[in-house]
């Protein structure tokens, strides 16, 4: 009797070991597939980037970018712009499909299935005339797509990487970091954090809210008439957690912009607030 019971337990142990081994194999296969898919997606975007942002002199840079975007639109008319921020990893096309807002949530630039998807403009964020340009992108675990936005939760990093560029077929727009928010999104507060202000009063109220809830001061307070840029991604830590990086249209370019960026980097290293940054208590 004891022998039969011993044999039965041995079978249970073998089945359990086999199940655990099968689970380990499945998990390994999933991880390898995940890495393979994300690597392939990143390589495809890097290839597009080389075509859009060819090496050129500063004077020819904007014109080359605009022509690059125009060339991409010939390949895929859903491509509206190219997003770039120096030394951050943000270097991607931005799609716009207002009739199917999340069409590129799990599609690559070629419209085929892609785990990483492609950054896209919000449905209510028409690039030509909207007040607040909202761009959504995945926070990939391998550090791709909009994962770099997580680093903006750190003040030093944010102040050292405080400029963004959007290249359109008709020119390049530049933006300066204004606020960084870490929120929990709900149906009730969606319009609070993703608005399209229609009046100066609504715009001023939105800017005031950003200044109050921002983790730290990132730039000048925006004025009515200046376009805002909101980059949005999941935080991968909390239910419906979102990281929002908001910038305003930059007034200066060239040497003035470079000087301001250098000043911000020095200020970040010293952990002080630059003179052009709004003054508030960091949380």
GROMACS .gro file of C-alpha atoms in nm:
model
  283
    1UNK     CA    1   0.000   0.000   0.000
    2UNK     CA    2   0.281   0.238   0.093
    3UNK     CA    3   0.464   0.146  -0.227
    4UNK     CA    4   0.160   0.235  -0.443
    5UNK     CA    5   0.122   0.566  -0.259
    6UNK     CA    6   0.490   0.640  -0.312
    7UNK     CA    7   0.458   0.570  -0.684
    8UNK     CA    8   0.153   0.793  -0.707
    9UNK     CA    9   0.340   1.081  -0.541
   10UNK     CA   10   0.631   1.028  -0.776
   11UNK     CA   11   0.391   1.074  -1.069
   12UNK     CA   12   0.255   1.392  -0.912
   13UNK     CA   13   0.609   1.523  -0.870
   14UNK     CA   14   0.693   1.441  -1.231
   15UNK     CA   15   0.376   1.611  -1.356
   16UNK     CA   16   0.449   1.918  -1.145
   17UNK     CA   17   0.808   1.934  -1.265
   18UNK     CA   18   0.691   1.891  -1.624
   19UNK     CA   19   0.435   2.168  -1.582
   20UNK     CA   20   0.692   2.407  -1.435
   21UNK     CA   21   0.937   2.324  -1.712
   22UNK     CA   22   0.668   2.388  -1.974
   23UNK     CA   23   0.581   2.718  -1.807
   24UNK     CA   24   0.947   2.821  -1.805
   25UNK     CA   25   0.980   2.735  -2.175
   26UNK     CA   26   0.666   2.934  -2.258
   27UNK     CA   27   0.787   3.237  -2.060
   28UNK     CA   28   1.128   3.222  -2.226
   29UNK     CA   29   0.971   3.194  -2.569
   30UNK     CA   30   0.744   3.493  -2.493
   31UNK     CA   31   1.038   3.705  -2.377
   32UNK     CA   32   1.240   3.616  -2.685
   33UNK     CA   33   0.940   3.696  -2.906
   34UNK     CA   34   0.884   4.028  -2.723
   35UNK     CA   35   1.245   4.131  -2.762
   36UNK     CA   36   1.252   4.021  -3.123
   37UNK     CA   37   0.939   4.218  -3.211
   38UNK     CA   38   1.047   4.533  -3.029
   39UNK     CA   39   1.398   4.515  -3.177
   40UNK     CA   40   1.257   4.478  -3.527
   41UNK     CA   41   1.022   4.773  -3.472
   42UNK     CA   42   1.304   4.991  -3.340
   43UNK     CA   43   1.527   4.903  -3.636
   44UNK     CA   44   1.247   4.998  -3.876
   45UNK     CA   45   1.209   5.338  -3.707
   46UNK     CA   46   1.585   5.394  -3.712
   47UNK     CA   47   1.586   5.330  -4.086
   48UNK     CA   48   1.307   5.586  -4.133
   49UNK     CA   49   1.494   5.833  -3.915
   50UNK     CA   50   1.801   5.816  -4.137
   51UNK     CA   51   1.583   5.909  -4.433
   52UNK     CA   52   1.400   6.192  -4.257
   53UNK     CA   53   1.695   6.342  -4.070
   54UNK     CA   54   1.995   6.314  -4.306
   55UNK     CA   55   2.324   6.464  -4.194
   56UNK     CA   56   2.325   6.825  -4.309
   57UNK     CA   57   2.438   7.171  -4.205
   58UNK     CA   58   2.229   7.362  -3.950
   59UNK     CA   59   2.106   7.601  -4.221
   60UNK     CA   60   1.975   7.314  -4.436
   61UNK     CA   61   1.850   7.104  -4.144
   62UNK     CA   62   1.491   7.225  -4.124
   63UNK     CA   63   1.443   7.210  -4.500
   64UNK     CA   64   1.584   6.856  -4.511
   65UNK     CA   65   1.351   6.746  -4.230
   66UNK     CA   66   1.046   6.894  -4.402
   67UNK     CA   67   1.134   6.720  -4.727
   68UNK     CA   68   1.191   6.397  -4.533
   69UNK     CA   69   0.842   6.415  -4.383
   70UNK     CA   70   0.699   6.486  -4.726
   71UNK     CA   71   0.875   6.175  -4.858
   72UNK     CA   72   0.728   5.967  -4.573
   73UNK     CA   73   0.381   6.096  -4.656
   74UNK     CA   74   0.428   5.962  -5.007
   75UNK     CA   75   0.479   5.619  -4.848
   76UNK     CA   76   0.199   5.653  -4.594
   77UNK     CA   77  -0.041   5.947  -4.602
   78UNK     CA   78  -0.127   5.894  -4.234
   79UNK     CA   79   0.217   6.026  -4.137
   80UNK     CA   80   0.172   6.384  -4.017
   81UNK     CA   81   0.503   6.472  -3.852
   82UNK     CA   82   0.833   6.355  -3.706
   83UNK     CA   83   0.906   6.394  -3.333
   84UNK     CA   84   1.264   6.440  -3.214
   85UNK     CA   85   1.439   6.534  -2.890
   86UNK     CA   86   1.817   6.533  -2.870
   87UNK     CA   87   1.981   6.254  -2.663
   88UNK     CA   88   1.652   6.113  -2.533
   89UNK     CA   89   1.565   5.836  -2.778
   90UNK     CA   90   1.253   6.022  -2.890
   91UNK     CA   91   1.292   5.997  -3.267
   92UNK     CA   92   0.971   5.873  -3.430
   93UNK     CA   93   0.706   5.946  -3.690
   94UNK     CA   94   0.370   6.070  -3.560
   95UNK     CA   95   0.056   5.946  -3.731
   96UNK     CA   96  -0.288   6.108  -3.753
   97UNK     CA   97  -0.608   5.912  -3.821
   98UNK     CA   98  -0.897   6.111  -3.669
   99UNK     CA   99  -1.164   5.869  -3.791
  100UNK     CA  100  -0.980   5.578  -3.622
  101UNK     CA  101  -0.781   5.748  -3.343
  102UNK     CA  102  -0.602   5.436  -3.214
  103UNK     CA  103  -0.536   5.276  -3.552
  104UNK     CA  104  -0.159   5.279  -3.488
  105UNK     CA  105  -0.181   5.162  -3.127
  106UNK     CA  106  -0.050   4.821  -3.240
  107UNK     CA  107   0.057   4.896  -3.595
  108UNK     CA  108   0.389   4.998  -3.739
  109UNK     CA  109   0.450   5.265  -4.000
  110UNK     CA  110   0.380   4.999  -4.267
  111UNK     CA  111   0.033   4.940  -4.114
  112UNK     CA  112   0.127   4.583  -4.017
  113UNK     CA  113   0.085   4.449  -3.663
  114UNK     CA  114   0.350   4.581  -3.427
  115UNK     CA  115   0.365   4.534  -3.051
  116UNK     CA  116   0.532   4.874  -3.017
  117UNK     CA  117   0.279   5.056  -3.236
  118UNK     CA  118   0.359   5.404  -3.369
  119UNK     CA  119   0.312   5.738  -3.188
  120UNK     CA  120  -0.007   5.913  -3.296
  121UNK     CA  121  -0.189   6.241  -3.251
  122UNK     CA  122  -0.501   6.246  -3.037
  123UNK     CA  123  -0.826   6.250  -3.235
  124UNK     CA  124  -0.909   6.603  -3.116
  125UNK     CA  125  -0.555   6.723  -3.181
  126UNK     CA  126  -0.562   6.839  -3.543
  127UNK     CA  127  -0.197   6.944  -3.603
  128UNK     CA  128  -0.283   7.243  -3.821
  129UNK     CA  129  -0.496   7.451  -3.587
  130UNK     CA  130  -0.530   7.295  -3.241
  131UNK     CA  131  -0.416   7.467  -2.922
  132UNK     CA  132  -0.281   7.153  -2.755
  133UNK     CA  133  -0.100   6.898  -2.973
  134UNK     CA  134  -0.140   6.565  -2.790
  135UNK     CA  135   0.079   6.269  -2.890
  136UNK     CA  136   0.029   5.917  -2.748
  137UNK     CA  137   0.294   5.646  -2.742
  138UNK     CA  138   0.367   5.317  -2.564
  139UNK     CA  139   0.601   5.290  -2.267
  140UNK     CA  140   0.792   4.981  -2.383
  141UNK     CA  141   0.971   4.769  -2.123
  142UNK     CA  142   1.283   4.757  -2.340
  143UNK     CA  143   1.316   5.135  -2.319
  144UNK     CA  144   1.174   5.205  -2.665
  145UNK     CA  145   0.899   5.432  -2.794
  146UNK     CA  146   0.782   5.675  -2.520
  147UNK     CA  147   0.965   5.496  -2.235
  148UNK     CA  148   1.210   5.794  -2.212
  149UNK     CA  149   0.922   6.005  -2.075
  150UNK     CA  150   0.963   5.813  -1.747
  151UNK     CA  151   1.301   5.980  -1.702
  152UNK     CA  152   1.134   6.320  -1.705
  153UNK     CA  153   1.000   6.241  -1.359
  154UNK     CA  154   1.354   6.331  -1.248
  155UNK     CA  155   1.410   6.706  -1.237
  156UNK     CA  156   1.778   6.693  -1.338
  157UNK     CA  157   1.701   6.488  -1.648
  158UNK     CA  158   1.405   6.701  -1.748
  159UNK     CA  159   1.592   7.030  -1.725
  160UNK     CA  160   1.884   6.885  -1.920
  161UNK     CA  161   1.655   6.759  -2.201
  162UNK     CA  162   1.403   7.039  -2.223
  163UNK     CA  163   1.353   7.089  -2.597
  164UNK     CA  164   1.141   6.901  -2.850
  165UNK     CA  165   1.100   6.933  -3.225
  166UNK     CA  166   0.814   6.840  -3.455
  167UNK     CA  167   0.896   6.839  -3.823
  168UNK     CA  168   0.602   6.883  -4.062
  169UNK     CA  169   0.606   6.896  -4.440
  170UNK     CA  170   0.573   7.274  -4.419
  171UNK     CA  171   0.842   7.334  -4.156
  172UNK     CA  172   0.979   7.253  -3.811
  173UNK     CA  173   0.816   7.360  -3.485
  174UNK     CA  174   1.015   7.376  -3.162
  175UNK     CA  175   0.889   7.347  -2.807
  176UNK     CA  176   1.034   7.411  -2.461
  177UNK     CA  177   0.953   7.200  -2.155
  178UNK     CA  178   0.687   7.355  -1.936
  179UNK     CA  179   0.550   7.090  -1.699
  180UNK     CA  180   0.571   6.721  -1.606
  181UNK     CA  181   0.272   6.546  -1.449
  182UNK     CA  182   0.229   6.197  -1.306
  183UNK     CA  183  -0.142   6.126  -1.283
  184UNK     CA  184  -0.400   5.851  -1.251
  185UNK     CA  185  -0.636   5.887  -1.545
  186UNK     CA  186  -1.009   5.841  -1.494
  187UNK     CA  187  -1.313   5.906  -1.716
  188UNK     CA  188  -1.391   6.202  -1.490
  189UNK     CA  189  -1.056   6.381  -1.526
  190UNK     CA  190  -0.970   6.300  -1.889
  191UNK     CA  191  -1.078   6.642  -2.014
  192UNK     CA  192  -0.890   6.810  -1.731
  193UNK     CA  193  -0.555   6.670  -1.849
  194UNK     CA  194  -0.620   6.642  -2.223
  195UNK     CA  195  -0.811   6.960  -2.308
  196UNK     CA  196  -0.839   7.175  -2.618
  197UNK     CA  197  -0.893   7.524  -2.472
  198UNK     CA  198  -1.119   7.738  -2.691
  199UNK     CA  199  -1.082   8.069  -2.510
  200UNK     CA  200  -0.809   8.264  -2.333
  201UNK     CA  201  -0.980   8.201  -2.002
  202UNK     CA  202  -0.983   7.824  -2.056
  203UNK     CA  203  -0.620   7.832  -2.171
  204UNK     CA  204  -0.505   8.035  -1.871
  205UNK     CA  205  -0.692   7.800  -1.635
  206UNK     CA  206  -0.523   7.497  -1.792
  207UNK     CA  207  -0.177   7.656  -1.768
  208UNK     CA  208  -0.240   7.748  -1.404
  209UNK     CA  209  -0.338   7.388  -1.328
  210UNK     CA  210  -0.020   7.262  -1.497
  211UNK     CA  211   0.195   7.496  -1.289
  212UNK     CA  212   0.024   7.381  -0.970
  213UNK     CA  213   0.042   7.007  -1.040
  214UNK     CA  214   0.376   6.987  -1.220
  215UNK     CA  215   0.643   6.783  -1.040
  216UNK     CA  216   0.884   7.069  -1.102
  217UNK     CA  217   0.903   7.388  -1.303
  218UNK     CA  218   1.018   7.313  -1.654
  219UNK     CA  219   0.987   7.638  -1.847
  220UNK     CA  220   0.815   7.969  -1.900
  221UNK     CA  221   0.445   7.998  -1.844
  222UNK     CA  222   0.266   7.970  -2.179
  223UNK     CA  223   0.065   8.260  -2.319
  224UNK     CA  224  -0.262   8.248  -2.510
  225UNK     CA  225  -0.177   8.202  -2.877
  226UNK     CA  226   0.121   7.973  -2.813
  227UNK     CA  227   0.070   7.612  -2.913
  228UNK     CA  228   0.126   7.344  -2.649
  229UNK     CA  229   0.271   6.997  -2.703
  230UNK     CA  230   0.165   6.713  -2.472
  231UNK     CA  231   0.349   6.380  -2.485
  232UNK     CA  232   0.156   6.105  -2.306
  233UNK     CA  233   0.242   5.749  -2.204
  234UNK     CA  234   0.149   5.488  -1.941
  235UNK     CA  235   0.366   5.465  -1.630
  236UNK     CA  236   0.358   5.080  -1.620
  237UNK     CA  237   0.336   5.094  -1.239
  238UNK     CA  238  -0.019   5.192  -1.146
  239UNK     CA  239  -0.364   5.126  -1.290
  240UNK     CA  240  -0.431   5.391  -1.556
  241UNK     CA  241  -0.119   5.579  -1.448
  242UNK     CA  242   0.000   5.836  -1.701
  243UNK     CA  243   0.312   6.044  -1.747
  244UNK     CA  244   0.250   6.374  -1.923
  245UNK     CA  245   0.533   6.589  -2.053
  246UNK     CA  246   0.400   6.927  -2.165
  247UNK     CA  247   0.595   7.186  -2.363
  248UNK     CA  248   0.507   7.521  -2.516
  249UNK     CA  249   0.603   7.667  -2.853
  250UNK     CA  250   0.957   7.802  -2.823
  251UNK     CA  251   1.009   8.165  -2.916
  252UNK     CA  252   1.382   8.150  -2.989
  253UNK     CA  253   1.605   7.929  -3.201
  254UNK     CA  254   1.969   7.915  -3.299
  255UNK     CA  255   2.231   8.044  -3.058
  256UNK     CA  256   1.978   8.184  -2.813
  257UNK     CA  257   1.813   7.844  -2.778
  258UNK     CA  258   2.148   7.671  -2.741
  259UNK     CA  259   2.254   7.920  -2.472
  260UNK     CA  260   1.930   7.864  -2.281
  261UNK     CA  261   1.976   7.487  -2.301
  262UNK     CA  262   2.333   7.517  -2.172
  263UNK     CA  263   2.213   7.735  -1.884
  264UNK     CA  264   1.949   7.477  -1.793
  265UNK     CA  265   2.204   7.194  -1.788
  266UNK     CA  266   2.429   7.391  -1.552
  267UNK     CA  267   2.130   7.477  -1.335
  268UNK     CA  268   2.022   7.113  -1.320
  269UNK     CA  269   2.372   7.008  -1.216
  270UNK     CA  270   2.363   7.267  -0.937
  271UNK     CA  271   2.003   7.172  -0.851
  272UNK     CA  272   1.883   7.533  -0.878
  273UNK     CA  273   1.602   7.695  -1.068
  274UNK     CA  274   1.717   7.882  -1.384
  275UNK     CA  275   1.613   8.249  -1.406
  276UNK     CA  276   1.362   8.188  -1.686
  277UNK     CA  277   1.193   7.897  -1.506
  278UNK     CA  278   0.874   7.961  -1.309
  279UNK     CA  279   0.927   7.957  -0.933
  280UNK     CA  280   0.740   7.696  -0.729
  281UNK     CA  281   0.823   7.444  -0.462
  282UNK     CA  282   0.925   7.111  -0.617
  283UNK     CA  283   0.752   6.807  -0.477
   0.00000   0.00000   0.00000
